Amino acid sequence: MSIIISMGQNGYIFRARHFTQEEIQLVKEIVQDYWSKGRFRIAQIICERLDWRQLNGRLKETACLEALRKMEKQGLLNLPPSGPCGGYRKIKPLSSQEVRLFQKPMKVRTTSLKTLDKPYFAPAQDREEKKLWRYFIQQYHYLGYQRLVGRHLQYFVYLAGNLVALLGFADGIYHHHLRDNWIGWDKQAQQNNRHLVVNNCRFLILPWVKIKNLASRILSLAVKIMPLDWQAKYGYRPLLVETFVECDKFKGTCYKAANWIYLGKTLGKGRCGARYFYHGRIRDYYVYPLARDAILRLKDNGKY
């Protein structure tokens, strides 16, 4: 999400935050004063000075970095060069040596889940684990790996000690007519409660794993485990999870079997910043309420 609206003398809106002219001037001064410290430290200081924080109290450095890039693009300021880890550089594929994967995982085949233990979910927490997660997604997911911006969780799923699947969850999409019409919320409720929607952005059963009904079993467990981990990490519990299924490649059988709700087909459009564009990929859209009163709470104008 990267909304930019010029407001002239009244200021600007970047990443859904209104910046007054005085705040823009403060941002410029911080960039100048801390130029040698690099972009990330500059973003931290700006967030501290403006008290720009997530719901759990953490600084919104990622959102601030994107806002700074948009400010520079609009000619409001100049930024120091990106460091080795700064900015959004092209993502290079990882090799098995880089993630210390020196042997292929064992093939997992069985005719029934009943003969195996319950799948175990392990969040990717440190840098090495996240690199390994990225490697498997790059290698085996048809969409490849895309940088997860904002709030997110990444999971490895194990069965009888063997890695069988990977899952990724991130902030829900900013707007979608199927979801918004289904919920029936107004603009104020959307603004207050949009953070309560989470997107299942990646789901991968590793290609050498052949177990009937495993995908739907993992999805059924994920909607119970993910909300608790999300709350522990970000300080609040989401109310709805959504996902898109490429209908020319998949039938969405596992989502249906896990009781996700099908809302319809997309229009083949995507969003880049405030601009929508046609990419032509028609996808099925599914949602899963994470509480019995999820819709009522999402429609409530009171912020959770």
Short mmCIF file of C-alpha atoms in Angstrom, two decimals:
data_model
loop_
_atom_site.label_atom_id
_atom_site.label_comp_id
_atom_site.label_asym_id
_atom_site.label_seq_id
_atom_site.Cartn_x
_atom_site.Cartn_y
_atom_site.Cartn_z
CA MET A 1 0.00 0.00 0.00
CA SER A 2 1.42 3.40 -0.96
CA ILE A 3 -1.21 6.12 -1.29
CA ILE A 4 0.02 9.57 -2.26
CA ILE A 5 -2.32 12.53 -2.47
CA SER A 6 -1.02 16.05 -2.97
CA MET A 7 -2.85 18.52 -0.79
CA GLY A 8 -0.92 21.67 -1.58
CA GLN A 9 -0.63 24.04 1.35
CA ASN A 10 -2.53 21.61 3.57
CA GLY A 11 0.24 19.03 3.31
CA TYR A 12 0.47 15.55 1.79
CA ILE A 13 -0.72 12.01 2.42
CA PHE A 14 1.82 9.18 2.22
CA ARG A 15 1.07 5.63 3.35
CA ALA A 16 -2.37 6.75 4.57
CA ARG A 17 -0.76 9.30 6.95
CA HIS A 18 -1.32 13.03 6.62
CA PHE A 19 1.90 15.07 6.75
CA THR A 20 1.49 18.79 7.44
CA GLN A 21 3.83 21.31 5.85
CA GLU A 22 5.56 21.66 9.21
CA GLU A 23 6.09 17.89 9.41
CA ILE A 24 7.47 17.80 5.86
CA GLN A 25 9.95 20.48 6.88
CA LEU A 26 10.89 18.46 9.98
CA VAL A 27 11.45 15.38 7.79
CA LYS A 28 13.75 17.41 5.51
CA GLU A 29 15.76 18.62 8.49
CA ILE A 30 16.11 15.08 9.89
CA VAL A 31 17.28 13.78 6.51
CA GLN A 32 19.89 16.55 6.32
CA ASP A 33 21.06 16.20 9.92
CA TYR A 34 21.37 12.39 9.81
CA TRP A 35 22.40 11.97 6.17
CA SER A 36 25.50 9.94 7.05
CA LYS A 37 23.50 7.50 9.20
CA GLY A 38 21.61 6.08 6.22
CA ARG A 39 17.97 5.70 5.30
CA PHE A 40 16.90 3.20 7.94
CA ARG A 41 18.20 5.26 10.85
CA ILE A 42 16.61 8.35 9.33
CA ALA A 43 13.27 6.51 9.15
CA GLN A 44 13.60 5.44 12.80
CA ILE A 45 14.22 9.02 13.94
CA ILE A 46 11.31 10.35 11.89
CA CYS A 47 8.98 7.73 13.38
CA GLU A 48 10.16 8.62 16.88
CA ARG A 49 9.74 12.38 16.35
CA LEU A 50 6.29 11.99 14.74
CA ASP A 51 5.24 9.12 17.04
CA TRP A 52 4.40 7.04 13.97
CA ARG A 53 3.83 3.56 15.37
CA GLN A 54 2.07 0.27 14.78
CA LEU A 55 -0.78 -0.81 17.01
CA ASN A 56 1.68 -2.77 19.15
CA GLY A 57 3.80 0.34 19.71
CA ARG A 58 6.64 -0.55 17.32
CA LEU A 59 7.94 2.11 14.97
CA LYS A 60 6.62 1.99 11.39
CA GLU A 61 10.08 2.11 9.75
CA THR A 62 9.04 0.19 6.63
CA ALA A 63 6.10 2.49 5.95
CA CYS A 64 8.30 5.50 6.63
CA LEU A 65 10.98 4.28 4.19
CA GLU A 66 8.37 3.94 1.47
CA ALA A 67 6.96 7.38 2.29
CA LEU A 68 10.46 8.86 2.04
CA ARG A 69 10.98 7.30 -1.38
CA LYS A 70 7.67 8.76 -2.55
CA MET A 71 8.61 12.16 -1.14
CA GLU A 72 11.85 12.02 -3.09
CA LYS A 73 10.01 10.98 -6.24
CA GLN A 74 7.71 13.99 -5.87
CA GLY A 75 10.72 16.28 -5.51
CA LEU A 76 10.10 17.18 -1.87
CA LEU A 77 13.55 16.04 -0.70
CA ASN A 78 16.69 14.10 -1.57
CA LEU A 79 17.73 10.90 0.21
CA PRO A 80 21.17 9.40 0.85
CA PRO A 81 22.07 6.41 -1.37
CA SER A 82 20.63 3.05 -0.38
CA GLY A 83 22.97 0.85 1.64
CA PRO A 84 23.59 -2.86 1.00
CA CYS A 85 20.31 -3.71 2.73
CA GLY A 86 18.40 -0.51 2.06
CA GLY A 87 15.83 0.29 -0.59
CA TYR A 88 14.06 -2.22 -2.78
CA ARG A 89 16.73 -3.75 -4.94
CA LYS A 90 16.13 -6.63 -7.29
CA ILE A 91 15.77 -9.89 -5.38
CA LYS A 92 18.46 -12.36 -6.42
CA PRO A 93 17.76 -16.11 -6.23
CA LEU A 94 19.41 -17.88 -3.31
CA SER A 95 21.48 -20.99 -3.85
CA SER A 96 21.23 -24.11 -1.71
CA GLN A 97 24.76 -23.38 -0.42
CA GLU A 98 23.69 -19.93 0.78
CA VAL A 99 20.94 -21.45 2.93
CA ARG A 100 23.14 -24.38 3.99
CA LEU A 101 20.89 -26.94 2.37
CA PHE A 102 23.40 -29.61 1.41
CA GLN A 103 21.01 -32.49 0.83
CA LYS A 104 17.52 -32.75 -0.58
CA PRO A 105 14.72 -33.31 1.94
CA MET A 106 13.29 -36.81 2.13
CA LYS A 107 10.27 -37.69 0.02
CA VAL A 108 7.13 -38.00 2.11
CA ARG A 109 4.46 -40.35 0.85
CA THR A 110 1.57 -41.96 2.69
CA THR A 111 -2.00 -42.88 1.86
CA SER A 112 -3.61 -41.33 4.93
CA LEU A 113 -3.02 -38.54 7.43
CA LYS A 114 -4.43 -40.82 10.13
CA THR A 115 -1.15 -42.69 10.30
CA LEU A 116 0.86 -39.52 11.02
CA ASP A 117 1.14 -37.03 13.84
CA LYS A 118 -0.50 -33.61 13.74
CA PRO A 119 1.33 -31.10 11.49
CA TYR A 120 3.65 -28.80 13.44
CA PHE A 121 3.92 -25.09 12.57
CA ALA A 122 7.31 -23.41 13.12
CA PRO A 123 7.52 -19.65 12.48
CA ALA A 124 10.56 -18.41 10.57
CA GLN A 125 12.13 -16.12 13.16
CA ASP A 126 15.79 -15.37 12.62
CA ARG A 127 17.59 -14.28 9.46
CA GLU A 128 18.76 -17.77 8.49
CA GLU A 129 15.28 -19.26 8.84
CA LYS A 130 13.77 -16.48 6.73
CA LYS A 131 16.42 -17.03 4.05
CA LEU A 132 15.53 -20.73 3.99
CA TRP A 133 11.83 -19.88 3.69
CA ARG A 134 12.65 -17.51 0.84
CA TYR A 135 14.75 -20.19 -0.88
CA PHE A 136 11.96 -22.79 -0.94
CA ILE A 137 9.39 -20.24 -2.14
CA GLN A 138 11.75 -19.02 -4.86
CA GLN A 139 12.49 -22.55 -5.99
CA TYR A 140 9.10 -24.24 -5.83
CA HIS A 141 6.22 -21.73 -5.70
CA TYR A 142 4.84 -20.81 -9.11
CA LEU A 143 4.72 -17.11 -8.17
CA GLY A 144 8.22 -17.12 -6.73
CA TYR A 145 9.28 -14.95 -3.82
CA GLN A 146 8.20 -11.35 -3.33
CA ARG A 147 9.39 -9.13 -0.51
CA LEU A 148 6.88 -9.09 2.36
CA VAL A 149 6.33 -5.48 3.38
CA GLY A 150 4.63 -4.53 6.61
CA ARG A 151 3.24 -7.00 9.13
CA HIS A 152 3.75 -10.64 8.19
CA LEU A 153 4.34 -14.20 9.41
CA GLN A 154 6.22 -17.00 7.66
CA TYR A 155 5.78 -20.64 8.61
CA PHE A 156 7.48 -23.97 8.02
CA VAL A 157 5.11 -26.92 8.44
CA TYR A 158 6.54 -30.27 9.57
CA LEU A 159 4.97 -33.71 9.61
CA ALA A 160 6.65 -36.57 11.44
CA GLY A 161 9.83 -34.48 11.55
CA ASN A 162 9.87 -33.79 7.80
CA LEU A 163 9.34 -30.41 6.18
CA VAL A 164 6.20 -30.69 4.05
CA ALA A 165 4.87 -27.17 3.46
CA LEU A 166 5.39 -23.42 3.83
CA LEU A 167 2.89 -20.65 4.50
CA GLY A 168 3.05 -16.87 4.36
CA PHE A 169 0.64 -14.31 5.82
CA ALA A 170 0.80 -10.53 5.43
CA ASP A 171 -1.37 -7.44 5.75
CA GLY A 172 -4.61 -7.72 3.80
CA ILE A 173 -5.00 -5.91 0.50
CA TYR A 174 -6.01 -2.27 0.76
CA HIS A 175 -9.31 -2.61 -1.06
CA HIS A 176 -11.28 -5.23 -2.97
CA HIS A 177 -14.87 -4.91 -4.14
CA LEU A 178 -15.73 -8.56 -3.42
CA ARG A 179 -14.55 -8.37 0.17
CA ASP A 180 -15.84 -4.88 0.88
CA ASN A 181 -19.31 -5.63 -0.51
CA TRP A 182 -19.46 -8.89 1.44
CA ILE A 183 -18.53 -7.19 4.72
CA GLY A 184 -20.72 -4.18 4.00
CA TRP A 185 -18.50 -1.74 5.86
CA ASP A 186 -18.43 2.00 5.23
CA LYS A 187 -15.29 4.06 4.57
CA GLN A 188 -14.81 4.94 8.22
CA ALA A 189 -15.00 1.31 9.30
CA GLN A 190 -12.58 0.34 6.51
CA GLN A 191 -10.10 2.94 7.68
CA ASN A 192 -10.40 1.87 11.31
CA ASN A 193 -10.44 -1.90 10.85
CA ARG A 194 -8.58 -2.70 7.63
CA HIS A 195 -5.62 -3.92 9.70
CA LEU A 196 -7.83 -6.75 11.01
CA VAL A 197 -7.72 -8.45 7.60
CA VAL A 198 -4.74 -10.71 6.85
CA ASN A 199 -3.76 -12.11 3.46
CA ASN A 200 -2.60 -15.70 2.95
CA CYS A 201 -0.05 -14.61 0.37
CA ARG A 202 1.83 -17.90 -0.05
CA PHE A 203 0.95 -21.57 0.43
CA LEU A 204 3.28 -24.27 -0.83
CA ILE A 205 3.14 -28.04 -0.45
CA LEU A 206 6.63 -29.16 -1.41
CA PRO A 207 6.56 -31.07 -4.72
CA TRP A 208 7.96 -34.33 -3.30
CA VAL A 209 5.22 -34.53 -0.63
CA LYS A 210 2.29 -36.70 -1.69
CA ILE A 211 -0.27 -36.99 1.11
CA LYS A 212 -4.00 -36.95 0.50
CA ASN A 213 -5.92 -34.13 2.23
CA LEU A 214 -2.74 -32.61 3.66
CA ALA A 215 -3.34 -29.14 2.17
CA SER A 216 -6.83 -28.74 3.63
CA ARG A 217 -5.61 -30.07 7.00
CA ILE A 218 -2.83 -27.47 7.10
CA LEU A 219 -5.24 -24.67 6.18
CA SER A 220 -7.68 -25.75 8.91
CA LEU A 221 -4.89 -25.60 11.49
CA ALA A 222 -3.42 -22.37 10.13
CA VAL A 223 -6.56 -20.32 10.82
CA LYS A 224 -6.31 -21.38 14.48
CA ILE A 225 -2.56 -20.91 14.92
CA MET A 226 -1.88 -17.77 12.89
CA PRO A 227 -4.23 -15.40 14.82
CA LEU A 228 -2.52 -16.27 18.12
CA ASP A 229 0.97 -15.72 16.69
CA TRP A 230 -0.16 -12.49 15.03
CA GLN A 231 -1.49 -11.21 18.32
CA ALA A 232 1.71 -12.16 20.12
CA LYS A 233 3.83 -10.35 17.55
CA TYR A 234 1.71 -7.31 16.68
CA GLY A 235 -0.54 -6.82 19.69
CA TYR A 236 -3.94 -7.53 18.16
CA ARG A 237 -5.88 -10.48 16.77
CA PRO A 238 -7.10 -10.37 13.13
CA LEU A 239 -10.71 -11.09 12.28
CA LEU A 240 -10.54 -12.21 8.64
CA VAL A 241 -8.06 -13.97 6.40
CA GLU A 242 -8.25 -13.77 2.59
CA THR A 243 -6.50 -15.37 -0.36
CA PHE A 244 -6.43 -15.43 -4.16
CA VAL A 245 -6.31 -18.62 -6.24
CA GLU A 246 -5.22 -18.60 -9.88
CA CYS A 247 -8.27 -20.28 -11.39
CA ASP A 248 -6.50 -21.22 -14.62
CA LYS A 249 -4.00 -23.27 -12.57
CA PHE A 250 -5.90 -24.47 -9.48
CA LYS A 251 -9.46 -25.37 -8.50
CA GLY A 252 -9.18 -24.13 -4.90
CA THR A 253 -10.21 -27.58 -3.66
CA CYS A 254 -8.15 -27.42 -0.46
CA TYR A 255 -9.63 -24.03 0.52
CA LYS A 256 -13.16 -25.30 -0.07
CA ALA A 257 -12.42 -28.45 1.95
CA ALA A 258 -11.12 -26.25 4.80
CA ASN A 259 -14.43 -24.30 4.77
CA TRP A 260 -13.14 -21.08 3.27
CA ILE A 261 -15.86 -18.96 1.67
CA TYR A 262 -15.74 -18.34 -2.07
CA LEU A 263 -16.77 -14.78 -2.92
CA GLY A 264 -16.26 -14.73 -6.67
CA LYS A 265 -13.76 -14.01 -9.42
CA THR A 266 -11.55 -10.94 -9.63
CA LEU A 267 -11.61 -8.53 -12.57
CA GLY A 268 -7.99 -9.13 -13.55
CA LYS A 269 -6.80 -5.85 -12.07
CA GLY A 270 -3.89 -4.99 -9.82
CA ARG A 271 -2.81 -1.97 -7.83
CA CYS A 272 0.43 -0.03 -7.81
CA GLY A 273 0.34 2.85 -5.34
CA ALA A 274 -2.88 4.78 -5.97
CA ARG A 275 -3.14 3.51 -9.56
CA TYR A 276 -5.09 0.45 -10.70
CA PHE A 277 -4.04 -1.43 -13.84
CA TYR A 278 -5.27 -4.42 -15.85
CA HIS A 279 -3.00 -7.48 -15.79
CA GLY A 280 -5.52 -10.00 -17.11
CA ARG A 281 -5.05 -12.74 -14.47
CA ILE A 282 -8.50 -13.78 -13.28
CA ARG A 283 -8.39 -15.26 -9.79
CA ASP A 284 -10.85 -16.82 -7.37
CA TYR A 285 -11.19 -14.93 -4.11
CA TYR A 286 -11.73 -16.73 -0.77
CA VAL A 287 -12.13 -15.51 2.81
CA TYR A 288 -12.27 -17.17 6.22
CA PRO A 289 -13.78 -15.39 9.28
CA LEU A 290 -11.60 -15.85 12.35
CA ALA A 291 -14.42 -15.11 14.81
CA ARG A 292 -18.15 -15.78 14.82
CA ASP A 293 -18.91 -12.06 14.95
CA ALA A 294 -16.11 -11.07 12.57
CA ILE A 295 -18.36 -9.20 10.12
CA LEU A 296 -20.14 -7.24 12.84
CA ARG A 297 -16.84 -6.21 14.40
CA LEU A 298 -15.31 -5.24 11.04
CA LYS A 299 -18.35 -3.06 10.29
CA ASP A 300 -18.10 -1.34 13.67
CA ASN A 301 -16.73 2.21 13.38
CA GLY A 302 -15.03 1.82 16.74
CA LYS A 303 -11.36 0.95 16.23
CA TYR A 304 -10.21 -2.38 17.70
#
